[in-house]
Structures are given as C-alpha cells and as structure tokens.
PDB file of C-alpha atoms in Angstrom:
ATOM      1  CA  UNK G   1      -8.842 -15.972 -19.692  1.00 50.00           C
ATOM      2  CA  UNK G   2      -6.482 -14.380 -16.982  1.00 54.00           C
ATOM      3  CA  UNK G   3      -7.401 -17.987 -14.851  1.00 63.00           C
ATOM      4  CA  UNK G   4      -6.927 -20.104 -17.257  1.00 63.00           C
ATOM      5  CA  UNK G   5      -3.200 -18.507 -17.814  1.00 61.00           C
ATOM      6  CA  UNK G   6      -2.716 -18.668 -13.782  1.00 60.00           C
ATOM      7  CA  UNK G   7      -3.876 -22.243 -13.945  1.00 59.00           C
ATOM      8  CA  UNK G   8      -1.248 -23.364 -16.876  1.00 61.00           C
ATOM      9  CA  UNK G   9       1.461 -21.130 -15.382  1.00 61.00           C
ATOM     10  CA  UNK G  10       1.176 -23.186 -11.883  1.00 58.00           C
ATOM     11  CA  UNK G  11       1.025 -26.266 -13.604  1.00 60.00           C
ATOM     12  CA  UNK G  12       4.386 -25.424 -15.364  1.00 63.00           C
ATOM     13  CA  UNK G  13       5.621 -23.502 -12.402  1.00 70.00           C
ATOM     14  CA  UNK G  14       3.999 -24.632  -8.562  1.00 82.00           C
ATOM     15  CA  UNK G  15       3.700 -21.909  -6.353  1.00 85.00           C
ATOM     16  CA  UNK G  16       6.124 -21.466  -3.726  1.00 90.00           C
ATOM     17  CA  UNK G  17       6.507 -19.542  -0.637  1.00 94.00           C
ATOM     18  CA  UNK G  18       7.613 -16.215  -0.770  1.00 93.00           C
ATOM     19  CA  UNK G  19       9.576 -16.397   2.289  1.00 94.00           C
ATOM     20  CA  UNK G  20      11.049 -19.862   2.387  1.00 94.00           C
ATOM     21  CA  UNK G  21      10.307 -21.151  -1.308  1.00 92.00           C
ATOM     22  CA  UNK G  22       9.004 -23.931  -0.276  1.00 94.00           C
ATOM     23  CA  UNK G  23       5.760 -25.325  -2.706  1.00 91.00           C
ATOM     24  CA  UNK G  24       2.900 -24.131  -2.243  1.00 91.00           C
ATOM     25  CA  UNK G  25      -0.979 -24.998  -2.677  1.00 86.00           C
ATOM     26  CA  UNK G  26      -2.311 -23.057  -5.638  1.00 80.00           C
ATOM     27  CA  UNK G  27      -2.877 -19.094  -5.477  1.00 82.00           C
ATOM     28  CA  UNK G  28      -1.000 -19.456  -1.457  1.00 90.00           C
ATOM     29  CA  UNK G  29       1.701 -17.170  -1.436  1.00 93.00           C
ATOM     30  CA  UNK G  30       2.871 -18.598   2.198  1.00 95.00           C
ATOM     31  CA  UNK G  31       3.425 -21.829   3.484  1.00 95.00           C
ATOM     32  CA  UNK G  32       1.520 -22.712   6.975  1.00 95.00           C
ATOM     33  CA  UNK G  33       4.851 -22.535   8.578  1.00 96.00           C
ATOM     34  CA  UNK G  34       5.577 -18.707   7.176  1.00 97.00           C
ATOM     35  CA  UNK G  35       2.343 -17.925   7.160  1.00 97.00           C
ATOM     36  CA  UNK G  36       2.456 -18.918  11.039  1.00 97.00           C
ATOM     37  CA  UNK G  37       5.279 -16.498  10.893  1.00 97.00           C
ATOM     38  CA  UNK G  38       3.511 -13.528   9.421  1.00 98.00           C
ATOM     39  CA  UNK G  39       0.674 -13.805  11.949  1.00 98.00           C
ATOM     40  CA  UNK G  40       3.208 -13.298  14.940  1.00 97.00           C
ATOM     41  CA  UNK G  41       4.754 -10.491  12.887  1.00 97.00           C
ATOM     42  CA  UNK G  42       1.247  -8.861  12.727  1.00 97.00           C
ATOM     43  CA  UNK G  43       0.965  -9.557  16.237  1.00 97.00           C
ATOM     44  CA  UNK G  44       3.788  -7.724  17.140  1.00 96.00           C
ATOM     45  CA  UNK G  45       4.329  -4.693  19.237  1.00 95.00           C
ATOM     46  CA  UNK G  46       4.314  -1.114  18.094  1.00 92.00           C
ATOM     47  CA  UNK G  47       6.831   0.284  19.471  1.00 88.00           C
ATOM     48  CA  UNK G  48       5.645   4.028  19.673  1.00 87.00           C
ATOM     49  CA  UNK G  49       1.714   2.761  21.398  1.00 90.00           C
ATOM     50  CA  UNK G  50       2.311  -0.668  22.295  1.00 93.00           C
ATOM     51  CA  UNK G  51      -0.743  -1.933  20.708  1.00 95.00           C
ATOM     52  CA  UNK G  52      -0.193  -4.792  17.856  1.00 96.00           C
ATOM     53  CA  UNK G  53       0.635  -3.394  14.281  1.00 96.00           C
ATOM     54  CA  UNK G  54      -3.358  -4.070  13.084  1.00 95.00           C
ATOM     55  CA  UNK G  55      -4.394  -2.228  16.073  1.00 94.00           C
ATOM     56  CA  UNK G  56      -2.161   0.597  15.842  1.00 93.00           C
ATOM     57  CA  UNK G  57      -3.248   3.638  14.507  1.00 89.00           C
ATOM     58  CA  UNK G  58      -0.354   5.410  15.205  1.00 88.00           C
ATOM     59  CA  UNK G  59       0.369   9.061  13.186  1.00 85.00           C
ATOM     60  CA  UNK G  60       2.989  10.158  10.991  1.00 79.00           C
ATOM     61  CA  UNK G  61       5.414  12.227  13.131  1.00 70.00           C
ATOM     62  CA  UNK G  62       4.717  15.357  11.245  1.00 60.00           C
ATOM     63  CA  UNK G  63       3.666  18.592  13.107  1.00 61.00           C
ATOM     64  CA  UNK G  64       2.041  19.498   9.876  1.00 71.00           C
ATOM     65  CA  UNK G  65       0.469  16.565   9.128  1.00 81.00           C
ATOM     66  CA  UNK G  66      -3.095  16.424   8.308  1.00 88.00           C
ATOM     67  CA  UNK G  67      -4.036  12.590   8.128  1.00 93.00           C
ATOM     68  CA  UNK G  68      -6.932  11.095   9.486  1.00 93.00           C
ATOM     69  CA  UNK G  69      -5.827   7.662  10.502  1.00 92.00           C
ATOM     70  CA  UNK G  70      -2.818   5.708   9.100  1.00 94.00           C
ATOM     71  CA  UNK G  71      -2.859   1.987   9.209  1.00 96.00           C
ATOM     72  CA  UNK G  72      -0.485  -0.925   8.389  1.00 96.00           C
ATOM     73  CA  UNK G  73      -0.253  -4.672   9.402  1.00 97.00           C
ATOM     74  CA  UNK G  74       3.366  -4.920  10.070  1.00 97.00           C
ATOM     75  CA  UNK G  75       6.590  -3.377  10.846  1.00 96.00           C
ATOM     76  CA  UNK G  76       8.896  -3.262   7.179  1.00 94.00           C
ATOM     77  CA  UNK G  77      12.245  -4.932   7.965  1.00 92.00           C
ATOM     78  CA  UNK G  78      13.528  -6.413   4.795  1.00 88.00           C
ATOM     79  CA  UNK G  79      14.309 -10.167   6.235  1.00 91.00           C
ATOM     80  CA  UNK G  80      10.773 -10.737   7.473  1.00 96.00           C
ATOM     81  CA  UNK G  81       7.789 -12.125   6.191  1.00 97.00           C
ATOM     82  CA  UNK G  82       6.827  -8.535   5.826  1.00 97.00           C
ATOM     83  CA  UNK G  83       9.638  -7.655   3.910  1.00 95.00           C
ATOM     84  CA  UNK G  84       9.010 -10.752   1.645  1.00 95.00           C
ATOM     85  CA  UNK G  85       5.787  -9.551   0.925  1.00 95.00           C
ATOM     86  CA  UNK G  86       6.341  -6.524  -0.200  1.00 94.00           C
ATOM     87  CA  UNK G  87       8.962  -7.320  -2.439  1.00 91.00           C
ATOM     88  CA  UNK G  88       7.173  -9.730  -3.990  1.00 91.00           C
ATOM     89  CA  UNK G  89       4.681  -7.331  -5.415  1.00 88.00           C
ATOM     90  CA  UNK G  90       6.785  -5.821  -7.501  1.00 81.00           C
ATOM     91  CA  UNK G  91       6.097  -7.565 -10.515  1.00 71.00           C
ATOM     92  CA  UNK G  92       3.393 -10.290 -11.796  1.00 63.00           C
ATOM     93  CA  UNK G  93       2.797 -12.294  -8.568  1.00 81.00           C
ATOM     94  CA  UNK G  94      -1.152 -11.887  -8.685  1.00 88.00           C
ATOM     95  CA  UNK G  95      -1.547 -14.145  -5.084  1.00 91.00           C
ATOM     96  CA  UNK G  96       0.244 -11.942  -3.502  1.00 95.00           C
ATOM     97  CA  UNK G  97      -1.482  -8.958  -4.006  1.00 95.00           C
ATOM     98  CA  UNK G  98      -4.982 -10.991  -3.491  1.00 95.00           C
ATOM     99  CA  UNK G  99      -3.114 -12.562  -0.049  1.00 96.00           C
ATOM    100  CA  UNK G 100      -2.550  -9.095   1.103  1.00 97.00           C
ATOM    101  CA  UNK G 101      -6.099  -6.880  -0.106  1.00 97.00           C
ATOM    102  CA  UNK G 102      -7.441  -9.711   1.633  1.00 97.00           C
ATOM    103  CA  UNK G 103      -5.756  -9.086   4.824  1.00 97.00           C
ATOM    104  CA  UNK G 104      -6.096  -5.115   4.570  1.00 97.00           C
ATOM    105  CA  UNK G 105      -9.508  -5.538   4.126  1.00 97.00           C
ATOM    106  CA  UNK G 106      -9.971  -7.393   7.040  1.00 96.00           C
ATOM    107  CA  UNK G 107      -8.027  -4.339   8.887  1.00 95.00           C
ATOM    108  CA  UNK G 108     -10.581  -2.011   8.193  1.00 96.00           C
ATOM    109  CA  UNK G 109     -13.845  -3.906   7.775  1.00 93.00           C
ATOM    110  CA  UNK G 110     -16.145  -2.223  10.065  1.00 91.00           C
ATOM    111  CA  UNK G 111     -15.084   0.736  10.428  1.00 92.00           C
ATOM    112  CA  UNK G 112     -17.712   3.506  10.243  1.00 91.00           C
ATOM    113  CA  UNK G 113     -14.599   5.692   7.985  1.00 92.00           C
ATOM    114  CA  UNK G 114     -13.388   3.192   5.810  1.00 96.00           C
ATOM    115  CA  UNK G 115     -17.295   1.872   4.857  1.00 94.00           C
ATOM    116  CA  UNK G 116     -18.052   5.460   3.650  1.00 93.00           C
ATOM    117  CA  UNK G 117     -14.735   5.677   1.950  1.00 96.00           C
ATOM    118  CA  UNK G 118     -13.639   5.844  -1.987  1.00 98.00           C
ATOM    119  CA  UNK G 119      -9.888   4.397  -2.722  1.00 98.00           C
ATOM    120  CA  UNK G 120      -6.752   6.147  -4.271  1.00 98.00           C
ATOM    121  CA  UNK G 121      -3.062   4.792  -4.779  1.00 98.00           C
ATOM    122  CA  UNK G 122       0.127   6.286  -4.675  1.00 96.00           C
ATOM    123  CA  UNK G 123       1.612   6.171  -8.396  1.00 94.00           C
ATOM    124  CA  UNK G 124       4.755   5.064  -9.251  1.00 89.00           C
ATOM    125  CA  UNK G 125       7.571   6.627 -11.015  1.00 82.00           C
ATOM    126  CA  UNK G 126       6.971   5.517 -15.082  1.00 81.00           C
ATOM    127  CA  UNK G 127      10.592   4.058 -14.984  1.00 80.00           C
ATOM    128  CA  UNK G 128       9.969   1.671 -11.900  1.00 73.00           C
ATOM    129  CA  UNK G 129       6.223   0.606 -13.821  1.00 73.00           C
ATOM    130  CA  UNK G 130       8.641  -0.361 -16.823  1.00 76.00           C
ATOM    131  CA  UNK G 131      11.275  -1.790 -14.707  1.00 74.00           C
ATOM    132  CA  UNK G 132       8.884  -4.072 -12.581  1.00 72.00           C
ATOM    133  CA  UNK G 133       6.023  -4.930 -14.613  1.00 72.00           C
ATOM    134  CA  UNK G 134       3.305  -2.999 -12.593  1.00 79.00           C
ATOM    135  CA  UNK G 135       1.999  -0.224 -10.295  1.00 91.00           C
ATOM    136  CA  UNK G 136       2.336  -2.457  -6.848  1.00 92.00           C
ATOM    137  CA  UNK G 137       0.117   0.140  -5.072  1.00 95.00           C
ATOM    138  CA  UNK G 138      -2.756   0.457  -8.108  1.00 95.00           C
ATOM    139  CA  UNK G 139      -2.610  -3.290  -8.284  1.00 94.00           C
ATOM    140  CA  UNK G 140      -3.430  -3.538  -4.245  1.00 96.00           C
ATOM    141  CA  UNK G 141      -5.593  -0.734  -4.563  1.00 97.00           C
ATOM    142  CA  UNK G 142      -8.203  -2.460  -7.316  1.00 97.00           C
ATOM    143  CA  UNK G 143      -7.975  -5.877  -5.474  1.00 97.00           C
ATOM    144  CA  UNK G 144      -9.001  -3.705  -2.305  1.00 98.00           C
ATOM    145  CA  UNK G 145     -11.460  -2.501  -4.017  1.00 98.00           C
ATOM    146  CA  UNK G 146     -13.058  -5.278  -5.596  1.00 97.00           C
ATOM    147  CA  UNK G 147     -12.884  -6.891  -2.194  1.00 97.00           C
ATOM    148  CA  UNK G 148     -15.001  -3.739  -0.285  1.00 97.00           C
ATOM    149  CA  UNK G 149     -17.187  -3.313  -3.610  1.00 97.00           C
ATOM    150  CA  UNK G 150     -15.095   0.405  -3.274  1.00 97.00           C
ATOM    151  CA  UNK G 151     -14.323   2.918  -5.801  1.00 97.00           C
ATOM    152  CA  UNK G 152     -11.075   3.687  -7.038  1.00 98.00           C
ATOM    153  CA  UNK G 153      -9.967   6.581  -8.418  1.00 98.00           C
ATOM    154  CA  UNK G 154      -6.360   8.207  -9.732  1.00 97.00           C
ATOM    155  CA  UNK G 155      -6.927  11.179  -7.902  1.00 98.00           C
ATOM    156  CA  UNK G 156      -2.860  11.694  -8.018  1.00 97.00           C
ATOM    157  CA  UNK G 157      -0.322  11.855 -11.011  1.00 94.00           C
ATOM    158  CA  UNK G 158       3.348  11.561 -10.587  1.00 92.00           C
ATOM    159  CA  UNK G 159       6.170  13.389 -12.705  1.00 86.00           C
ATOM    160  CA  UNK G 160       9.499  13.185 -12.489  1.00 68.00           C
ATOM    161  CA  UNK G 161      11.983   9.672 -11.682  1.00 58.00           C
ATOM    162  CA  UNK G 162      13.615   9.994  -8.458  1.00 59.00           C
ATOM    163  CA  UNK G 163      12.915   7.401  -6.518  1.00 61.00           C
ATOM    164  CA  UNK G 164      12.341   8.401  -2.680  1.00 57.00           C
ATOM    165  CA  UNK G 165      14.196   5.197  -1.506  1.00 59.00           C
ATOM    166  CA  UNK G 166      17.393   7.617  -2.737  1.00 62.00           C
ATOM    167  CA  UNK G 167      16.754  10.703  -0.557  1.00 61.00           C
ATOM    168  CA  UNK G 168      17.124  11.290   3.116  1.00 58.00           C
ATOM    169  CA  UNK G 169      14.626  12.292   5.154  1.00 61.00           C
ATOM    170  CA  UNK G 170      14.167  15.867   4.217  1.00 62.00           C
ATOM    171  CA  UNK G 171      14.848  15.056   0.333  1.00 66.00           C
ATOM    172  CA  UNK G 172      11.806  13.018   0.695  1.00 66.00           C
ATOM    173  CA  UNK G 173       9.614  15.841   1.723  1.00 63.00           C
ATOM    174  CA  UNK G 174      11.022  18.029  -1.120  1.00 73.00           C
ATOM    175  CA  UNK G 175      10.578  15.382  -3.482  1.00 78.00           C
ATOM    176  CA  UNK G 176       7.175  14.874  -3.060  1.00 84.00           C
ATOM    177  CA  UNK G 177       6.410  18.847  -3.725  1.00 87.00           C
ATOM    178  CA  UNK G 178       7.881  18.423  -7.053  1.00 87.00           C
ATOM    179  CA  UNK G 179       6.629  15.036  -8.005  1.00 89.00           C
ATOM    180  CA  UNK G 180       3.191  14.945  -7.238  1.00 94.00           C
ATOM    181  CA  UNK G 181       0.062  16.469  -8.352  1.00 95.00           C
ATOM    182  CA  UNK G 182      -3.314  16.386  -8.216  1.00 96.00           C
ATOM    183  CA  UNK G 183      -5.342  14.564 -11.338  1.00 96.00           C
ATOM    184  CA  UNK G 184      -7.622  17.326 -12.435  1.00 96.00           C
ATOM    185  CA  UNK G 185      -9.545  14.996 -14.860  1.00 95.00           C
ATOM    186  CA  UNK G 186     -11.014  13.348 -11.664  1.00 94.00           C
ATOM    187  CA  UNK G 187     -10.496  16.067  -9.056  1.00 95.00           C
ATOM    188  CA  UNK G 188     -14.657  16.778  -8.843  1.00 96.00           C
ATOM    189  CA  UNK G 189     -14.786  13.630  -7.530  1.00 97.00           C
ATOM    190  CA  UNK G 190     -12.708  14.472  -4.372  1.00 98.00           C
ATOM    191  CA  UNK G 191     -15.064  16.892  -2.971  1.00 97.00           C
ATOM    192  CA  UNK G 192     -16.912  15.723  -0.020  1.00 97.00           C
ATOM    193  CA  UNK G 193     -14.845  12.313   0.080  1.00 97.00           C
ATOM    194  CA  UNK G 194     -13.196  10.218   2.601  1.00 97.00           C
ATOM    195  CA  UNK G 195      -9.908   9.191   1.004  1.00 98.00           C
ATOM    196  CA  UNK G 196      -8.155   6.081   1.799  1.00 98.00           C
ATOM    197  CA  UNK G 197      -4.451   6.138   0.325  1.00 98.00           C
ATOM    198  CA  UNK G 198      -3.493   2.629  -0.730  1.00 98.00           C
ATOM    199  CA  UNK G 199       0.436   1.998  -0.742  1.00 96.00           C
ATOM    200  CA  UNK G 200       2.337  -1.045  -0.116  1.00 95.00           C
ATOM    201  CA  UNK G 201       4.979   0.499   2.421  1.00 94.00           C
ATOM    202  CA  UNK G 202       5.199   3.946   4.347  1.00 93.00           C
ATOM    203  CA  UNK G 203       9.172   4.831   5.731  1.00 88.00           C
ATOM    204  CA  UNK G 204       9.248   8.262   6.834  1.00 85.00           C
ATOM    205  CA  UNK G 205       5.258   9.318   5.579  1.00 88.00           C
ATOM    206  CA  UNK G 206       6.468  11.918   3.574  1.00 87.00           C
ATOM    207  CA  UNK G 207       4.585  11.400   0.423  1.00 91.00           C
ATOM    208  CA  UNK G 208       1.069  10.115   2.077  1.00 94.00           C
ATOM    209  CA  UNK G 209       1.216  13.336   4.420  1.00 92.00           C
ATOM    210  CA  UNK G 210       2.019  15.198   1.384  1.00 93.00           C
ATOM    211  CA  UNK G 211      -0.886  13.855  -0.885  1.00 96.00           C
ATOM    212  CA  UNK G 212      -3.117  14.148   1.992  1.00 96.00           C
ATOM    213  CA  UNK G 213      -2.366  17.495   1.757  1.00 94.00           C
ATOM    214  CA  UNK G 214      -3.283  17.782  -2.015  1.00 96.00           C
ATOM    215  CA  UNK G 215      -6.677  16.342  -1.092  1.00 98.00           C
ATOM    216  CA  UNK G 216      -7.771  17.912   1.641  1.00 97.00           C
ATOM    217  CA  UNK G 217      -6.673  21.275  -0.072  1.00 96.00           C
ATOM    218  CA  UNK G 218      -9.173  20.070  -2.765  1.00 97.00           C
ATOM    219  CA  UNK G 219     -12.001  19.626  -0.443  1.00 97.00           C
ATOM    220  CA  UNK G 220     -12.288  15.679   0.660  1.00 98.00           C
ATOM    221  CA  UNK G 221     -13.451  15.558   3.873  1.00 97.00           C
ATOM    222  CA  UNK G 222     -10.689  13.029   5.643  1.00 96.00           C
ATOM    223  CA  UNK G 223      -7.786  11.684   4.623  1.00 97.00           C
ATOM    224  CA  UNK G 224      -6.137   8.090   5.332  1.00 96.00           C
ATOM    225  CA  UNK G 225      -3.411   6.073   4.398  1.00 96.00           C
ATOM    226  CA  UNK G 226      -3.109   2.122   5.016  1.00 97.00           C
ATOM    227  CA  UNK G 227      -0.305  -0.045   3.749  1.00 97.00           C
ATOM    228  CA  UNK G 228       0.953  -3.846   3.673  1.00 97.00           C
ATOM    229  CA  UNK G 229       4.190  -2.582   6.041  1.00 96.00           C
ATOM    230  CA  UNK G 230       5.629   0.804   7.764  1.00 94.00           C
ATOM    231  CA  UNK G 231       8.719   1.128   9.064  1.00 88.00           C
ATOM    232  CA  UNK G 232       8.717   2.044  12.768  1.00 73.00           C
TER     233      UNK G 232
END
C-alpha cells in the first residue's frame, strides 16, 4: 500500500533534488549533477587525520569517552549537499532516508564489527517527532537495518524537550545526563552486544559518548556511532 501512495504522490508531485530542486527520476533524491557533488563532498578531507570522511574513523574528542569507532560520510555544513540531506529527513521524504541507509551501509559492509552488530537510534525529543512528522534517526536506523538484515532495538528513551542544538558545548553534556536513559524493557538484550548508534548528525558527540556510556555500563561489549554528517 505504502508504494502505491509513493507512486500517486510522484505522479502528482515529481521528485526533485534536494539540493538544487531540479526533477528528479522517481525515488532519486539527487540529481547526477548534485549527486556528483555529494561524492566529492564524501571525498573530502578530514581535517583532524587527513583520510576522506568514509575512511575516517576519527574519535570524539572526549578524554572520557568510551566509543569504539565513530563513523560518518561527510562533514555537516548547512549549504552543502550534506547539509541538504540531512535536513531533508526531517519529515516524510522516504528516498532520502533509503538514499542515505544505502550509502551507510556501504560504509560499513565488511567490517568484521559492524557484521556481528545489533542497531540502536538516538530518540528524539516527543515535541520535534510532532513538529516534523518522524524520528529521522529511527527512520535511518530500520532502513539500515532492513538493508544489513540487522536488528534494531530502542535500547534508549528520551525525557525531557530541550533541544541540544540550544546549548553550548558543556550544556550539551549536561543535557544528555538528564535526558537520556536506558530502556529497561529491552535492556537484557544489550548484554554481550556490539552496539551501533544510528543518528543522522554528530556536532560536539556529546550525546553518542554519553549513551555509549549507558551501554557499556549495561554490559554490551563495544560501542559505535555512525551518522549521515559530523561536524568537524
């Protein structure tokens, strides 16, 4: 049914690009030209290793941090491709999010961690959900997923509505302490687990070193975090 509705809505409405609007073929989210774009934006330099954003596995400056790995596929600046991409999420755009599980999939496909891994998200606040349409991250997250034949599981709630776009830098790390918690419905299942963290953008890495935090403390055995974008 949800195809059928995608297939009369782009019939009354023909996809365009997300960067430069320009029409699209059906379920593209990126013209050749932008999509040309995006690939030299992936391709770009790291500025902390060097390496190009899919091959950097940079860490979260944090000296507390305990993540495993953290991947992305681009730097976040909010005129890019990148940026585009992101914002475009937030709300019902479903070839977005199957453009860009595609591509994260492709990140991590073959490696040894992510093949014996399980899938979480990082929740949104309820107001944003409401505001938006969706959970950008739990939508990525499921596509991922269904893509790597992966479980996912809402290991984490969240409580409380400030959003950590707001705060400065160390108001982010006390606002994760207070908003987020460990689901203890599921929290069995994080015993013995590798963890990826699916979000659609990390800034400072406050709340993914946080919630690794919560799930390590609960006994997974690695914790990583990948996103569409990170801001370096």
């Amino acid at each position: 049914m949800s195809n059928i509705l995608e297939l009369i809505k782009a019939a009354l409405y023909p996809p365009k690009c997300v960067k430069c609007c320009a029409y699209t073929e059906m379920d593209a989210c990126l013209c050749p030209k932008c999509l040309e774009l995006w690939e030299k934006e992936k391709a770009g330099k790291c500025n902390k290793c060097g390496r190009a954003h899919t091959k950097c596995t940079c860490l979260i400056n944090y000296d507390e941090s305990r993540l495993f790995s953290v991947f992305h596929l681009a730097e976040y600046k909010r005129d890019t491709v990148a940026g585009q991409l992101v914002y475009k999420m937030k709300g019902d755009h479903g070839p977005v999010v199957r453009f860009l599980a595609k591509e994260l999939y492709e990140r991590l496909q073959g490696r040894q961690d992510f093949s014996e891994a399980v899938l979480t998200y990082v929740p949104r606040r309820r107001e944003a959900i409401r505001s938006n349409g969706s959970d950008q991250a739990y939508e990525l997250a499921m596509e991922l997923g269904r893509l790597s034949e992966k479980e996912v599981h809402t290991f984490i709630i969240r409580q409380g509505n400030h959003a950590q776009k707001d705060l400065n830098s160390e108001q982010r790390h006390q606002n994760v302490r207070k908003s987020y918690f460990i689901n203890e419905k599921c929290a069995e299942l994080i015993k013995g687990k590798r963890i990826f963290i699916v979000d659609d953008i990390i800034t400072t890495g406050s709340t993914v070193n946080y919630l690794a935090e919560l799930l390590l403390d609960r006994g997974a055995m690695s914790v990583s975090a990948i996103s569409v974008a990170r801001r370096t």
